CSV table of C-alpha atoms and ligand atoms in Angstrom, one decimal:
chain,number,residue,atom,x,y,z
C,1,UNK,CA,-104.5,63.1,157.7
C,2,UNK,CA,-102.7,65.7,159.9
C,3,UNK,CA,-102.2,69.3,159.5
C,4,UNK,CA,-100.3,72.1,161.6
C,5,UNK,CA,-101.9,74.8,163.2
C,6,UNK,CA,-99.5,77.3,163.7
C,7,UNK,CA,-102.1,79.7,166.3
C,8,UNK,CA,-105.5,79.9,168.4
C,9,UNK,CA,-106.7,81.4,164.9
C,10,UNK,CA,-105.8,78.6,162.7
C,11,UNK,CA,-107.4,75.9,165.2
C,12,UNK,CA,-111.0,78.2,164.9
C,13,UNK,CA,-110.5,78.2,161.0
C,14,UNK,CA,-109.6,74.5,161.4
C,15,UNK,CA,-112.6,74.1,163.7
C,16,UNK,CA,-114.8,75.9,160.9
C,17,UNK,CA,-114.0,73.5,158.5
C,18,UNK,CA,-114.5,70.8,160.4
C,19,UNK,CA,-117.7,71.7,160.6
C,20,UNK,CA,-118.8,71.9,156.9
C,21,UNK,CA,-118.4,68.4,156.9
C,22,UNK,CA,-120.5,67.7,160.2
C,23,UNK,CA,-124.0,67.1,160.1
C,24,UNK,CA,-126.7,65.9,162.6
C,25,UNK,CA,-126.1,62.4,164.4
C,26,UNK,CA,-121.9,63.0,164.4
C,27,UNK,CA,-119.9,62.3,166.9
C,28,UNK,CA,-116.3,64.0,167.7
C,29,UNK,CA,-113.8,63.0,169.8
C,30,UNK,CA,-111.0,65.5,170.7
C,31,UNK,CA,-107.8,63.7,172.4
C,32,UNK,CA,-105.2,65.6,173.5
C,33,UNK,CA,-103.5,67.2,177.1
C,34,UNK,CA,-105.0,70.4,179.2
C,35,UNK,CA,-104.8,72.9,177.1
C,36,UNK,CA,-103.7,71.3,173.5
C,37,UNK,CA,-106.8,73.7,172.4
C,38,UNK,CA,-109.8,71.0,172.0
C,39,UNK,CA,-112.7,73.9,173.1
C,40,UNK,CA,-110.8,76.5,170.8
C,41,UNK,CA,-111.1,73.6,168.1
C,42,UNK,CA,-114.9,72.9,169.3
C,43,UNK,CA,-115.1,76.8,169.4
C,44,UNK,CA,-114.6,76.9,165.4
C,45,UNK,CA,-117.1,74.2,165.2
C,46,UNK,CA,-119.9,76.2,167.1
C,47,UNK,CA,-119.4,79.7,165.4
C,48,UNK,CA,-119.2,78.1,162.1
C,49,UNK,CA,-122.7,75.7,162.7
C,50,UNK,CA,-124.2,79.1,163.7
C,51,UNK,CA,-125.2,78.1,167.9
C,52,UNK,CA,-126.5,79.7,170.4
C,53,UNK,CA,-123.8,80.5,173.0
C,54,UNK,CA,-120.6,80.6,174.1
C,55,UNK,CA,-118.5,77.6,173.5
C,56,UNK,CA,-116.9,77.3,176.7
C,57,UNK,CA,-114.9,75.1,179.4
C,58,UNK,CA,-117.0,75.7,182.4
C,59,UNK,CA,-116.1,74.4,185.7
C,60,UNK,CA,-119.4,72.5,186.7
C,61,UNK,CA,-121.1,71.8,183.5
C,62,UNK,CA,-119.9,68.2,181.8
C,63,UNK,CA,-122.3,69.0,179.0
C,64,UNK,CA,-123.6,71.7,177.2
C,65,UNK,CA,-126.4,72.3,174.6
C,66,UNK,CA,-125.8,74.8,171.9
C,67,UNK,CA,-129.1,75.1,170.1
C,68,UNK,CA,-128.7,76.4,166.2
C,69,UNK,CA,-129.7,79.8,165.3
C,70,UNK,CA,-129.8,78.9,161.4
C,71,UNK,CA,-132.1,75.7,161.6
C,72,UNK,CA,-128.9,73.7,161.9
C,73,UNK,CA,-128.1,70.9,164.1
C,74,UNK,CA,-127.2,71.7,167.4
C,75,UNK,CA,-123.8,71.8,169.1
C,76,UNK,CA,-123.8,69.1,171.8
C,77,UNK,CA,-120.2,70.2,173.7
C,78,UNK,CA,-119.3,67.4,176.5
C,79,UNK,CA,-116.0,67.8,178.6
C,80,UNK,CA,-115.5,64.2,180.2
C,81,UNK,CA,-112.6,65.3,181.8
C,82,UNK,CA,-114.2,64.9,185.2
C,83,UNK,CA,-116.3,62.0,184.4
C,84,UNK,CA,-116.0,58.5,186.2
C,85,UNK,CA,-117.0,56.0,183.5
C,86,UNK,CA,-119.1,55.1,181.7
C,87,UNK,CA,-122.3,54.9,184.2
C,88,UNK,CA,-121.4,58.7,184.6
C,89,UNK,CA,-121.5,58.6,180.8
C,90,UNK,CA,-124.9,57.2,180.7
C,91,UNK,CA,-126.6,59.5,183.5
C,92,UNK,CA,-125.8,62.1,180.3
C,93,UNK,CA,-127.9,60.3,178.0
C,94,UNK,CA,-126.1,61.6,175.0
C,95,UNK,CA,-127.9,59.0,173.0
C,96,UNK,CA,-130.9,61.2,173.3
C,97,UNK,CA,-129.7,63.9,171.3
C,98,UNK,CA,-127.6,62.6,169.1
C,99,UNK,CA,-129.7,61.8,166.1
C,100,UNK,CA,-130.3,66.0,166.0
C,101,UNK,CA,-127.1,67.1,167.3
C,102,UNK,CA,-123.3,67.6,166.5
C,103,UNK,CA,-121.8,65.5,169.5
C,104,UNK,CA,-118.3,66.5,170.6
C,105,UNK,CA,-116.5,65.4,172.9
C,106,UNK,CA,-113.3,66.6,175.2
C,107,UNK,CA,-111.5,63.5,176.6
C,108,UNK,CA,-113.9,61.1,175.3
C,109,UNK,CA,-111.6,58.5,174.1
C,110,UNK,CA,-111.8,55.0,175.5
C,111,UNK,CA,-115.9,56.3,176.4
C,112,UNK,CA,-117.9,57.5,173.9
C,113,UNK,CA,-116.7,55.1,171.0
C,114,UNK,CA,-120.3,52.7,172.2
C,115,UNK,CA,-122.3,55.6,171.6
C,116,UNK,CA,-122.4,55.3,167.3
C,117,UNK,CA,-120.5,52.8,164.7
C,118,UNK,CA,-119.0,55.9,163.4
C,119,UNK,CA,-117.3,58.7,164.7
C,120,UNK,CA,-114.8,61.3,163.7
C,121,UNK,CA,-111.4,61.1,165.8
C,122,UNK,CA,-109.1,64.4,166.4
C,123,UNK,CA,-106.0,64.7,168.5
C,124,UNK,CA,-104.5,67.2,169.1
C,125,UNK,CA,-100.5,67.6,169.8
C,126,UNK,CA,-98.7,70.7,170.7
C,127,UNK,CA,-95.1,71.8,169.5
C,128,UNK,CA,-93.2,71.9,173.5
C,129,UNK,CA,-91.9,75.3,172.1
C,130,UNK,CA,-93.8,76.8,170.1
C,131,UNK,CA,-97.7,77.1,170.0
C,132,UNK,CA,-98.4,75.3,167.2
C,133,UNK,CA,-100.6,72.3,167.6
C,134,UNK,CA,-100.8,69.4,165.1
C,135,UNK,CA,-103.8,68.0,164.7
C,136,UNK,CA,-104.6,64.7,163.1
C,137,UNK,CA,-108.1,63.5,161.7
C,138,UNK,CA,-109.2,60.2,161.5
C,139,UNK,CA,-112.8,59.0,160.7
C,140,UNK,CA,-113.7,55.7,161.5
C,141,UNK,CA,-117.3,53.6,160.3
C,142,UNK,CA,-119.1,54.1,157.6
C,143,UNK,CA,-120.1,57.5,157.5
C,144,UNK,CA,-116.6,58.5,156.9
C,145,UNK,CA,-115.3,56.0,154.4
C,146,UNK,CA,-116.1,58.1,151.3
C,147,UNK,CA,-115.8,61.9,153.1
C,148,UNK,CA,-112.3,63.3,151.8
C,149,UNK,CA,-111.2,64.9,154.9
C,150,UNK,CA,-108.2,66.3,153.8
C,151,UNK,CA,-109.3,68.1,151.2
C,152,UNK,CA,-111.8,70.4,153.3
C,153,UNK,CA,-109.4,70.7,156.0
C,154,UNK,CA,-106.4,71.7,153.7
C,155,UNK,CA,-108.9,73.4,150.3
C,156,UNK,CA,-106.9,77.5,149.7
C,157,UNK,CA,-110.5,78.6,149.5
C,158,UNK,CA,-111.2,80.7,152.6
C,159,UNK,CA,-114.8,81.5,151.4
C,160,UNK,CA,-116.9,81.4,155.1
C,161,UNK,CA,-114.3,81.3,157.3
C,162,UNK,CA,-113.3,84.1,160.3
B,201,ATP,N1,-102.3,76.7,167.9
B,201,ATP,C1,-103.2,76.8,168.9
B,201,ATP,N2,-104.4,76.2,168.9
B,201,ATP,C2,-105.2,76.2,169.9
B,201,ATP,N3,-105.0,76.9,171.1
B,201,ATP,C3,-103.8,77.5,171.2
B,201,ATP,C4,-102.9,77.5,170.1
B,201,ATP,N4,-101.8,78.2,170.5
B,201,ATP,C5,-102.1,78.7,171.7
B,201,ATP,N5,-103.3,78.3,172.2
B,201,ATP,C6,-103.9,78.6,173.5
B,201,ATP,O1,-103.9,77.3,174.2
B,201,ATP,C7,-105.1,77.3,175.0
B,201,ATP,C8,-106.0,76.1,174.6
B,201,ATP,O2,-107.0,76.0,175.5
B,201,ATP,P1,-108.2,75.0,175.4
B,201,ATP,O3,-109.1,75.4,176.5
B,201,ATP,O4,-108.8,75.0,174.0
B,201,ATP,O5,-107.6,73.6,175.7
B,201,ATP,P2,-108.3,72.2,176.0
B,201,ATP,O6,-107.6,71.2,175.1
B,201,ATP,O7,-109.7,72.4,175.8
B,201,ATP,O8,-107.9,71.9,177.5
B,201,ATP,P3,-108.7,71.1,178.6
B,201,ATP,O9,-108.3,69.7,178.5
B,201,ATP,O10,-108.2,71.8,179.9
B,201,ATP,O11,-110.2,71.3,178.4
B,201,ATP,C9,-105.9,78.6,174.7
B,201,ATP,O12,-105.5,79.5,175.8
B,201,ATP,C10,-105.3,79.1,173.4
B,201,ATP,O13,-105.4,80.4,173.2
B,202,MG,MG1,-111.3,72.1,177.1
């Protein structure tokens, strides 16, 4: 399903509800150019998990721990912009804490996809004009077969959200 998100603010409420569907063990993989707005999106997802911390593109970090401040899972944030492969993939040893974490991943495409069977897709696509961005969900394996993504993403009911 895709949806348009018509400024920074809409991609954090989009990012929120993301989230309400995410649990501990998911894994996220945000496709799209520098700057389509994958750590605004990952952003949402942090504030609305309730984590410890800025959610951030630093310039040396590749991966970032969030830890929950509401007895949540917490925000695992990986940018693998700058990464090699995947033998710089496995020095991370994500697999570690993905069973208690929300995994996301920044230019993880073509990467991360041996980590889990399942994993939740998102690109991202801006408007060459405008700044809306479109983004488009898809959830592949198991633990997404029955999860109606489209009807968090596009419910009226702002209840939670910034
Ligand atoms: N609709 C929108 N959604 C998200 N960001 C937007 C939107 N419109 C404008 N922006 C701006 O675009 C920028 C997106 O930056 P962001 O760091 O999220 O991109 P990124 O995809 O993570 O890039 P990179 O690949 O360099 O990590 C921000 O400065 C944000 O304010
Ligand atoms: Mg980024």
């Amino acid at each position: 399903m895709s949806i348009v998100l018509p400024d920074t603010d809409a991609t954090i409420a989009a990012g929120s509800r993301l989230a309400s569907l995410l649990r501990a063990g998911d894994l996220v993989v945000l496709t799209g150019g520098l700057g389509a707005g994958k750590t605004v999106l990952t952003r949402g997802i942090g504030s609305a998990l309730g984590v410890r911390g800025e959610v951030t593109s630093p310039t040396f970090v590749i991966a970032r721990v969030h830890p929950s401040l509401v007895g949540g899972p917490e925000l695992v944030h990986v940018d693998a912009y700058r990464l090699g492969g995947t033998a710089e993939l496995d020095d991370l040893d994500l697999e570690a804490e993905l069973e208690q974490a929300v995994t996301v991943v920044e230019w993880g495409a073509g990467l991360v996809e041996g980590l889990t069977d399942d994993r939740l897709e998102v690109t991202l696509t801006p408007d060459p004009v405008t700044e809306e961005r479109t983004m488009e969900v898809r959830g592949i394996g198991p633990r997404w077969a029955d999860v109606d993504i489209a009807a968090v993403l596009t419910t009226e009911d702002e209840g939670g959200l910034p």
